[in-house]
GROMACS .gro file of C-alpha atoms in nm:
model
  215
    1MET     CA    1  -0.013  -0.007  -0.020
    2ALA     CA    2   0.251   0.214   0.092
    3GLY     CA    3   0.475   0.136  -0.233
    4LEU     CA    4   0.107   0.265  -0.461
    5LEU     CA    5   0.106   0.567  -0.267
    6LEU     CA    6   0.452   0.674  -0.355
    7VAL     CA    7   0.427   0.569  -0.745
    8LEU     CA    8   0.093   0.811  -0.671
    9LEU     CA    9   0.307   1.077  -0.567
   10LEU     CA   10   0.542   0.998  -0.798
   11CYS     CA   11   0.334   1.070  -1.060
   12ALA     CA   12   0.131   1.347  -0.959
   13GLY     CA   13   0.459   1.537  -0.904
   14SER     CA   14   0.601   1.520  -1.254
   15SER     CA   15   0.253   1.614  -1.393
   16ILE     CA   16   0.269   1.935  -1.157
   17ALA     CA   17   0.607   1.981  -1.306
   18GLN     CA   18   0.524   1.994  -1.646
   19ASP     CA   19   0.271   2.173  -1.545
   20LEU     CA   20   0.497   2.415  -1.418
   21PHE     CA   21   0.761   2.410  -1.699
   22THR     CA   22   0.590   2.431  -2.022
   23PRO     CA   23   0.478   2.809  -1.995
   24SER     CA   24   0.828   2.942  -1.912
   25MET     CA   25   0.929   2.687  -2.263
   26ASP     CA   26   0.672   2.849  -2.476
   27ILE     CA   27   0.807   3.253  -2.298
   28ILE     CA   28   1.106   3.135  -2.452
   29ALA     CA   29   0.995   3.066  -2.768
   30GLU     CA   30   0.799   3.386  -2.794
   31LEU     CA   31   1.124   3.601  -2.727
   32GLN     CA   32   1.329   3.396  -3.011
   33LYS     CA   33   1.074   3.516  -3.254
   34LEU     CA   34   1.057   3.841  -3.111
   35LYS     CA   35   1.485   3.839  -3.127
   36HIS     CA   36   1.366   3.714  -3.525
   37MET     CA   37   1.142   4.017  -3.536
   38ASP     CA   38   1.340   4.302  -3.420
   39GLU     CA   39   1.662   4.209  -3.607
   40ARG     CA   40   1.409   4.208  -3.952
   41ILE     CA   41   1.289   4.543  -3.817
   42GLN     CA   42   1.648   4.604  -3.816
   43LYS     CA   43   1.723   4.530  -4.156
   44LEU     CA   44   1.420   4.683  -4.284
   45GLU     CA   45   1.528   4.997  -4.153
   46GLU     CA   46   1.870   4.966  -4.273
   47THR     CA   47   1.736   4.886  -4.627
   48LEU     CA   48   1.474   5.210  -4.638
   49THR     CA   49   1.760   5.475  -4.533
   50LYS     CA   50   1.976   5.328  -4.828
   51VAL     CA   51   1.663   5.372  -5.079
   52LEU     CA   52   1.644   5.750  -4.910
   53SER     CA   53   2.002   5.799  -4.969
   54GLU     CA   54   1.993   5.653  -5.286
   55ASN     CA   55   1.676   5.858  -5.410
   56GLU     CA   56   1.822   6.200  -5.284
   57ALA     CA   57   2.175   6.130  -5.445
   58LEU     CA   58   1.924   6.074  -5.783
   59LYS     CA   59   1.712   6.377  -5.699
   60THR     CA   60   2.012   6.589  -5.704
   61SER     CA   61   2.138   6.445  -6.011
   62VAL     CA   62   1.833   6.491  -6.179
   63GLN     CA   63   1.883   6.883  -6.042
   64ASP     CA   64   2.208   6.886  -6.121
   65SER     CA   65   2.141   6.732  -6.535
   66GLN     CA   66   1.890   6.979  -6.518
   67TYR     CA   67   2.031   7.296  -6.445
   68LYS     CA   68   2.299   7.136  -6.706
   69LEU     CA   69   2.081   7.107  -6.942
   70GLU     CA   70   1.873   7.483  -6.866
   71THR     CA   71   2.255   7.604  -6.884
   72ALA     CA   72   2.322   7.460  -7.257
   73GLN     CA   73   1.978   7.547  -7.395
   74LYS     CA   74   2.144   7.935  -7.298
   75GLU     CA   75   2.440   7.905  -7.412
   76ILE     CA   76   2.273   7.795  -7.752
   77GLU     CA   77   2.077   8.044  -7.755
   78ALA     CA   78   2.322   8.271  -7.653
   79LYS     CA   79   2.480   8.194  -7.969
   80LYS     CA   80   2.249   8.200  -8.253
   81VAL     CA   81   2.406   8.506  -8.435
   82ALA     CA   82   2.194   8.594  -8.789
   83PHE     CA   83   2.086   8.937  -8.930
   84SER     CA   84   1.943   9.024  -9.308
   85ALA     CA   85   1.857   9.421  -9.397
   86GLY     CA   86   1.734   9.601  -9.707
   87LEU     CA   87   1.897   9.935  -9.772
   88LEU     CA   88   1.572  10.197  -9.739
   89ALA     CA   89   1.257  10.144  -9.498
   90SER     CA   90   1.090  10.283  -9.787
   91GLY     CA   91   1.194   9.947 -10.034
   92THR     CA   92   1.240  10.212 -10.266
   93GLY     CA   93   1.477  10.529 -10.382
   94HIS     CA   94   1.869  10.574 -10.448
   95THR     CA   95   2.144  10.654 -10.182
   96GLY     CA   96   2.407  10.876 -10.341
   97PRO     CA   97   2.613  11.050 -10.475
   98THR     CA   98   2.847  11.186 -10.204
   99ASP     CA   99   3.161  11.387 -10.194
  100ASN     CA  100   3.291  11.097  -9.969
  101LEU     CA  101   3.271  10.726  -9.861
  102LYS     CA  102   2.935  10.656  -9.685
  103ILE     CA  103   2.860  10.364  -9.460
  104LEU     CA  104   2.558  10.248  -9.599
  105GLU     CA  105   2.293  10.205  -9.291
  106TYR     CA  106   2.001   9.931  -9.358
  107LYS     CA  107   1.692  10.070  -9.213
  108LYS     CA  108   1.460   9.742  -9.325
  109VAL     CA  109   1.572   9.547  -9.068
  110PHE     CA  110   1.409   9.162  -9.187
  111SER     CA  111   1.562   8.948  -8.912
  112ASN     CA  112   1.857   9.033  -8.604
  113VAL     CA  113   1.876   8.738  -8.403
  114GLY     CA  114   2.118   8.822  -8.152
  115SER     CA  115   2.054   9.218  -8.185
  116ALA     CA  116   2.399   9.195  -8.327
  117TYR     CA  117   2.328   9.479  -8.608
  118ASP     CA  118   2.250   9.839  -8.515
  119SER     CA  119   2.050   9.967  -8.831
  120ASN     CA  120   2.146  10.328  -8.676
  121THR     CA  121   2.440  10.303  -8.780
  122GLY     CA  122   2.494  10.026  -9.005
  123ILE     CA  123   2.795   9.818  -8.858
  124PHE     CA  124   2.715   9.452  -8.730
  125THR     CA  125   2.949   9.422  -8.413
  126ALA     CA  126   3.064   9.044  -8.323
  127PRO     CA  127   2.874   8.969  -7.995
  128ILE     CA  128   3.148   8.649  -7.965
  129LYS     CA  129   3.475   8.483  -8.125
  130GLY     CA  130   3.399   8.271  -8.431
  131ALA     CA  131   3.339   8.204  -8.815
  132TYR     CA  132   3.060   8.436  -8.992
  133TYR     CA  133   3.002   8.455  -9.346
  134PHE     CA  134   2.842   8.782  -9.464
  135ARG     CA  135   2.656   8.874  -9.831
  136PHE     CA  136   2.564   9.145  -9.918
  137TYR     CA  137   2.401   9.275 -10.292
  138ALA     CA  138   2.387   9.603 -10.463
  139HIS     CA  139   2.159   9.701 -10.731
  140SER     CA  140   2.192  10.042 -10.996
  141HIS     CA  141   2.000  10.169 -11.221
  142ALA     CA  142   2.114  10.206 -11.598
  143GLY     CA  143   2.349  10.502 -11.690
  144THR     CA  144   2.479  10.508 -11.310
  145THR     CA  145   2.797  10.325 -11.180
  146MET     CA  146   2.738  10.143 -10.841
  147ALA     CA  147   3.028  10.052 -10.601
  148VAL     CA  148   2.949   9.906 -10.268
  149SER     CA  149   3.276   9.761 -10.050
  150LEU     CA  150   3.245   9.534  -9.749
  151LEU     CA  151   3.472   9.614  -9.438
  152LYS     CA  152   3.599   9.484  -9.147
  153ASN     CA  153   3.731   9.709  -8.869
  154GLY     CA  154   3.781   9.991  -9.127
  155GLU     CA  155   3.968   9.702  -9.368
  156THR     CA  156   3.819   9.655  -9.753
  157GLN     CA  157   3.744   9.272  -9.771
  158CYS     CA  158   3.583   9.261 -10.090
  159SER     CA  159   3.371   9.495 -10.335
  160VAL     CA  160   3.089   9.471 -10.627
  161PHE     CA  161   3.088   9.673 -10.865
  162ALA     CA  162   2.793   9.790 -11.181
  163TRP     CA  163   2.757   9.995 -11.479
  164LYS     CA  164   2.520  10.009 -11.777
  165PRO     CA  165   2.468  10.262 -12.018
  166ALA     CA  166   2.124  10.452 -12.028
  167GLY     CA  167   1.865  10.210 -12.187
  168ALA     CA  168   2.046   9.946 -12.125
  169GLY     CA  169   1.859   9.738 -11.815
  170ASN     CA  170   1.961   9.757 -11.451
  171GLY     CA  171   2.324   9.645 -11.311
  172ASN     CA  172   2.354   9.455 -10.987
  173GLY     CA  173   2.615   9.324 -10.774
  174SER     CA  174   2.657   9.087 -10.506
  175ASN     CA  175   2.993   8.934 -10.273
  176GLY     CA  176   2.975   8.738 -10.024
  177VAL     CA  177   3.269   8.617  -9.747
  178VAL     CA  178   3.340   8.403  -9.420
  179LEU     CA  179   3.582   8.587  -9.157
  180THR     CA  180   3.686   8.495  -8.852
  181LEU     CA  181   3.565   8.760  -8.618
  182GLU     CA  182   3.703   8.827  -8.198
  183ILE     CA  183   3.474   9.052  -8.006
  184GLY     CA  184   3.411   9.346  -8.081
  185ASP     CA  185   3.485   9.343  -8.442
  186GLN     CA  186   3.268   9.525  -8.667
  187ILE     CA  187   3.152   9.462  -9.023
  188TYR     CA  188   2.997   9.680  -9.284
  189THR     CA  189   2.910   9.801  -9.602
  190GLN     CA  190   3.031  10.120  -9.779
  191LEU     CA  191   2.959  10.321 -10.054
  192TRP     CA  192   3.172  10.474 -10.245
  193LYS     CA  193   3.190  10.814 -10.355
  194ASN     CA  194   2.981  10.990 -10.619
  195LYS     CA  195   2.824  10.626 -10.696
  196LEU     CA  196   2.477  10.544 -10.629
  197VAL     CA  197   2.307  10.236 -10.436
  198TYR     CA  198   1.940  10.176 -10.541
  199ASP     CA  199   1.656   9.983 -10.404
  200ASP     CA  200   1.299   9.921 -10.568
  201PRO     CA  201   1.014   9.668 -10.458
  202ALA     CA  202   1.200   9.380 -10.719
  203SER     CA  203   1.547   9.419 -10.624
  204TYR     CA  204   1.671   9.545 -10.282
  205THR     CA  205   2.031   9.656 -10.190
  206SER     CA  206   2.082   9.401  -9.878
  207PHE     CA  207   2.330   9.291  -9.673
  208SER     CA  208   2.316   9.039  -9.391
  209GLY     CA  209   2.540   8.787  -9.212
  210PHE     CA  210   2.538   8.486  -8.975
  211LEU     CA  211   2.735   8.313  -8.674
  212ILE     CA  212   2.875   7.980  -8.881
  213PHE     CA  213   3.034   7.851  -8.546
  214PRO     CA  214   3.214   8.005  -8.215
  215LEU     CA  215   3.560   7.962  -8.179
   0.00000   0.00000   0.00000
């Protein structure tokens, strides 16, 4: 009988011990889960920080590229230079003869990109260093003599001449030249003394030029 009681007590003690230790094992497991979750959260935070940093760097790069593009566009716009003008604002009439050489002031401006041509003086002033192309055309009537030269800083570069006897029709001349200019160099055309040029609706005396490429 005593032996049976002892066995019963041992069984009861084992059952109680299992009830006591089982919750402790569950808590440890949950703590392990929490530890793993905390590690995952930390890794996610590190990944998020890295993504935000990369996003900020990308944003800065995009802003820098946009600034460079805008700057390049402004530089391109600043380098656009071209003009074209007819001699008389009315489009008809004559200039000359004069006792001295006369700088021709082309008043009928068709275009003036870059504003390098001054219709008040007839002078084109190079805004940037580069290679430029200039062309001028001069019109004359029968019985008169026309002579016009293109000058760079006062030095003749090329000229046109025309003369036809009365009743033989009009005379015309055209010439062009490529010049390398420094900033501030001046280009203009000049009527020779005792000569005439004409404008009429069918044939303007004209002057034009444009920047081929900057240097």
